[in-house]
Amino acid sequence: MSATTPDEIGDFRQEVRDFLKENLPDDMAHRGRNGFLAAREDSLGWQQILAKKGWSVPHWPEEHGGPGWSAMQRYVFDEECYLAGAPTINIGGVGLVAPVIQAFGTQEQKDRFLPPIRNGEVFWIQGFSEPSAGSDLASLRTTAVRQGDEYVINGQKIWTSHGLFGDWNFMLARTDPEAKKQAGISFFLIDVKTPGLTIRPIESLEGSHHLTEVFYDDVRVPVSNRVGEENKGWDYTKYLLFNERAFYGAEAPSLKRYLAKIKTYARRETVDGRPLIENCTFATRLAELELEVMAVDMTVSRVIAHGLTERNGGNAVGSILKVRGTELAQKLTDLLVETIGDYGAYAYPDTNEEPEMRDMPHAGPNYAPGLFAELIYRRAASIYGGANEVQRNIIAKTLFRF
Amino acid sequence: MFEEASPDLTDEQRMILDGANRFVTEICPFEKRREATKAGVTLDRTVWGQMAELGWFGLGLSEEAGGFGGTLEDVALIAETLGRGQVLEPFTMCAVFPARLLVGIGGQTDLIEKIVSGEKLVAVAHSEPDARGDVTRIAVTASPEGGGFRLDGLKSLVVGGDHADVLLVTARLPDGSLGLFRLARHSESVTTEGTRLADWTSGLDLRFTSAIAERIASGDAMAHALAAARDEAVTMLCAECVGAMDGTIQVTAPYISERRQFGVPLSSFQALQHRMADMAADLTIARSAVLRALSFLGAPSAERAAQVAGCKALVQRLGRWTTQQGIQLHGGYGITEEYQVGQYHKRLLVTDAMFGSRDVNLSRYTGHMLSRMMEAAQ
Ligand SMILES: Cc1cc2nc3c(=O)[nH]c(=O)nc-3n(C[C@H](O)[C@H](O)[C@H](O)COP(=O)(O)OP(=O)(O)OC[C@H]3O[C@@H](n4cnc5c(N)ncnc54)[C@H](O)[C@@H]3O)c2cc1C
């Protein structure tokens, strides 16, 4: 099945909507909409539901269980899932490590690791960044020393998202300290239960603990858990980061979800006795953002339809979408929080992280919890996935060809 | 070229500023704040007492009114310094605001005295979910009962509502007019919803269920005093925001000078130098906006309210951007509770919600600007 015409896409959209109506549990959708990051059981649980339908890995080739959709269908699918409040799946597994295993892994690695990712059975976390290797990732210092059939890993990672949910960790370590920065790095798959590996939470500004530090103290990893060749890890990483930016950078579906939320709440909230949406300053700001979201959406559609062309930004389009998409998400979540007036200032406990708080009464309207957390999370979006300044450097490079 | 000009701070103001800076570094260092916020502490009465001892709560109030004299510019210097120091204790909302409100309505000298001495902490329950800075949009009701009044309804964003001894509550009387009511905070008929604000400072909902209170003002006199005290409080919140912008620059400049990536300090990238140059420019402009608002605090009420609303709209926009950039330039560290920079941004977000967001304040200023234009055209 590979729809291309507008009619076919329309039919496909309806099919996805019907499926979501039938299969997305209400409580899961409610949690998916609240703005806190998805809990482990929701990410994996939703992935399991999708797997039964054969829809859990839209981006994968058919030989690995992908549904064989066109790029446009995948986009429509993502959008409908977002609008329905489906939880975010484990992107580290499905979107980042799996394509690397498919492209560069051994047959044994493919057989062992891909099915549990497809079926939502394991949670993967990404261990690239280090305290002193952020934007300059290639300067990473964690080392892997070969001893017989094993590597012994020592060092520290930081900013590992959802570290506390992790079952498996894909990570980079230096295998040749003598070589040029990029040339001495290898790519490993590590079970987080391996002795010597410790994960510690970091508290972020909104009070949740999705970020972690990961410490490696003589962690022994079988050679069979190295992906591809020794010292070629940087090439695989570039491939992975390109996928990350191309598929997730613009986050167009989430932008549309923010617009919809703002409109819903701004009809209920009032200012000077009138619905907030009738306040001209507010409405103008919303209209400007909507125009920009639609143009970003159109850009994504153009890339899907025509690939990279000179007129849509060429090789820089991934960076262009990342910069503009994340900035828009920030402006939208700013407005979202402003929409709820006084309650935009309140601290709300992360009910996806502390489920026991779920049914507790709280101040403000039922949609207030999670909006502030989402704003803070979006603040980070211009930092992670290659900071926006670094993306601008990439865009400038294509302009001036230096 | 600077020699001709007079200094922009008087000797007294210089002393106030030095004292406030010392207070922040000695009494309220960031590590101590972090310990408190981890433990869920929003306000420390010992610290509150120390602020009172410095004479800050009587500053800007005349001696007849129970204060120590001085100007609102002096008060703004303290507010700015506390904003820079990320001090949790709500100087503006629980000292400046209630004291000026009480002076405005007249009487209540006992309570003013106890605010100034730090003996009593007073919270003003003025806001409601639909108010957004319009202090006359009040749904909480006050019905006569015995010699006093019975209050019913919900107040939101009550800063100090968790720790206060005394509450000042705005409510609507049966004839539709507004009144200001006084009651003790701790009573079974006053319950809370929420815990604290997103920057970990004090603030929550208070629900009044047949709470017995004393009426201390009503009618036009109370409306005028409330509007004036609101504009003074908003100006001080803007001064705090200027402090937060200044603080952001003060922690970010050394951070990017020390942090190295690609073998060089981050501060060697011109893109980041220019970002910080814009932050510095916005700080200067924002401080001027606050000084300008201060100069309007004695103006007729409509003009005063519009200029203060305009100041808030501008300072919130500039401050939001500057504090966002502070986080951005810190990279991942900016998102964490371990680093100071993110707290500045959260403060800007919290003050934005107080007394109406920037859009709301901007539209109020716009309305005033347009009516002035119409007047001029006639
Ligand atoms: C919420 C969140 C989730 C994350 N999840 C993960 C994860 O799961 N796994 C993982 O490995 N990592 C993760 N990261 C880490 C992320 O990839 C890094 O934060 C990012 O690469 C930036 O590195 P840094 O934080 O060290 O900032 P730095 O590199 O120190 O940068 C600080 C500032 O300097 C700017 N800068 C740097 N170099 C230049 C330049 N050449 N020119 C101009 N400006 C420059 C940056 O843009 C930034 O504004 C996450 C980060 C966040 C915030």
mmCIF file of N, CA and C in Angstrom, chain B residues 92-93 96-97 100 228-238 355:
data_model
loop_
_atom_site.group_PDB
_atom_site.id
_atom_site.type_symbol
_atom_site.label_atom_id
_atom_site.label_comp_id
_atom_site.label_asym_id
_atom_site.label_seq_id
_atom_site.Cartn_x
_atom_site.Cartn_y
_atom_site.Cartn_z
ATOM 1 N N THR B 92 7.994 42.316 47.287
ATOM 2 C CA THR B 92 7.015 43.173 46.612
ATOM 3 C C THR B 92 5.587 42.845 47.053
ATOM 4 N N MET B 93 5.250 41.575 47.000
ATOM 5 C CA MET B 93 3.843 41.204 47.149
ATOM 6 C C MET B 93 3.372 41.154 48.598
ATOM 7 N N VAL B 96 5.641 45.516 50.209
ATOM 8 C CA VAL B 96 5.323 46.758 49.503
ATOM 9 C C VAL B 96 3.817 46.864 49.232
ATOM 10 N N PHE B 97 3.261 45.818 48.650
ATOM 11 C CA PHE B 97 1.862 45.862 48.202
ATOM 12 C C PHE B 97 0.887 46.073 49.370
ATOM 13 N N ARG B 100 1.378 49.601 51.210
ATOM 14 C CA ARG B 100 0.925 50.762 50.435
ATOM 15 C C ARG B 100 -0.593 50.770 50.293
ATOM 16 N N ALA B 228 -3.887 52.152 42.885
ATOM 17 C CA ALA B 228 -2.569 52.775 43.068
ATOM 18 C C ALA B 228 -1.565 51.755 43.594
ATOM 19 N N ALA B 229 -1.985 50.972 44.595
ATOM 20 C CA ALA B 229 -1.058 49.984 45.163
ATOM 21 C C ALA B 229 -0.699 48.931 44.121
ATOM 22 N N ARG B 230 -1.679 48.565 43.284
ATOM 23 C CA ARG B 230 -1.387 47.599 42.214
ATOM 24 C C ARG B 230 -0.302 48.156 41.280
ATOM 25 N N ASP B 231 -0.463 49.408 40.864
ATOM 26 C CA ASP B 231 0.512 49.963 39.927
ATOM 27 C C ASP B 231 1.902 50.063 40.560
ATOM 28 N N GLU B 232 1.926 50.353 41.845
ATOM 29 C CA GLU B 232 3.219 50.388 42.533
ATOM 30 C C GLU B 232 3.820 48.985 42.612
ATOM 31 N N ALA B 233 2.982 48.009 42.934
ATOM 32 C CA ALA B 233 3.483 46.628 43.017
ATOM 33 C C ALA B 233 3.949 46.137 41.648
ATOM 34 N N VAL B 234 3.192 46.444 40.608
ATOM 35 C CA VAL B 234 3.583 45.997 39.262
ATOM 36 C C VAL B 234 4.931 46.623 38.883
ATOM 37 N N THR B 235 5.113 47.885 39.211
ATOM 38 C CA THR B 235 6.387 48.538 38.906
ATOM 39 C C THR B 235 7.540 47.834 39.634
ATOM 40 N N MET B 236 7.294 47.457 40.889
ATOM 41 C CA MET B 236 8.348 46.752 41.635
ATOM 42 C C MET B 236 8.602 45.361 41.049
ATOM 43 N N LEU B 237 7.549 44.693 40.591
ATOM 44 C CA LEU B 237 7.762 43.388 39.929
ATOM 45 C C LEU B 237 8.609 43.575 38.669
ATOM 46 N N CYS B 238 8.350 44.677 37.960
ATOM 47 C CA CYS B 238 9.162 44.950 36.765
ATOM 48 C C CYS B 238 10.623 45.204 37.156
ATOM 49 N N PHE B 355 -0.931 39.874 37.596
ATOM 50 C CA PHE B 355 -1.556 41.120 37.113
ATOM 51 C C PHE B 355 -1.730 41.159 35.595
#
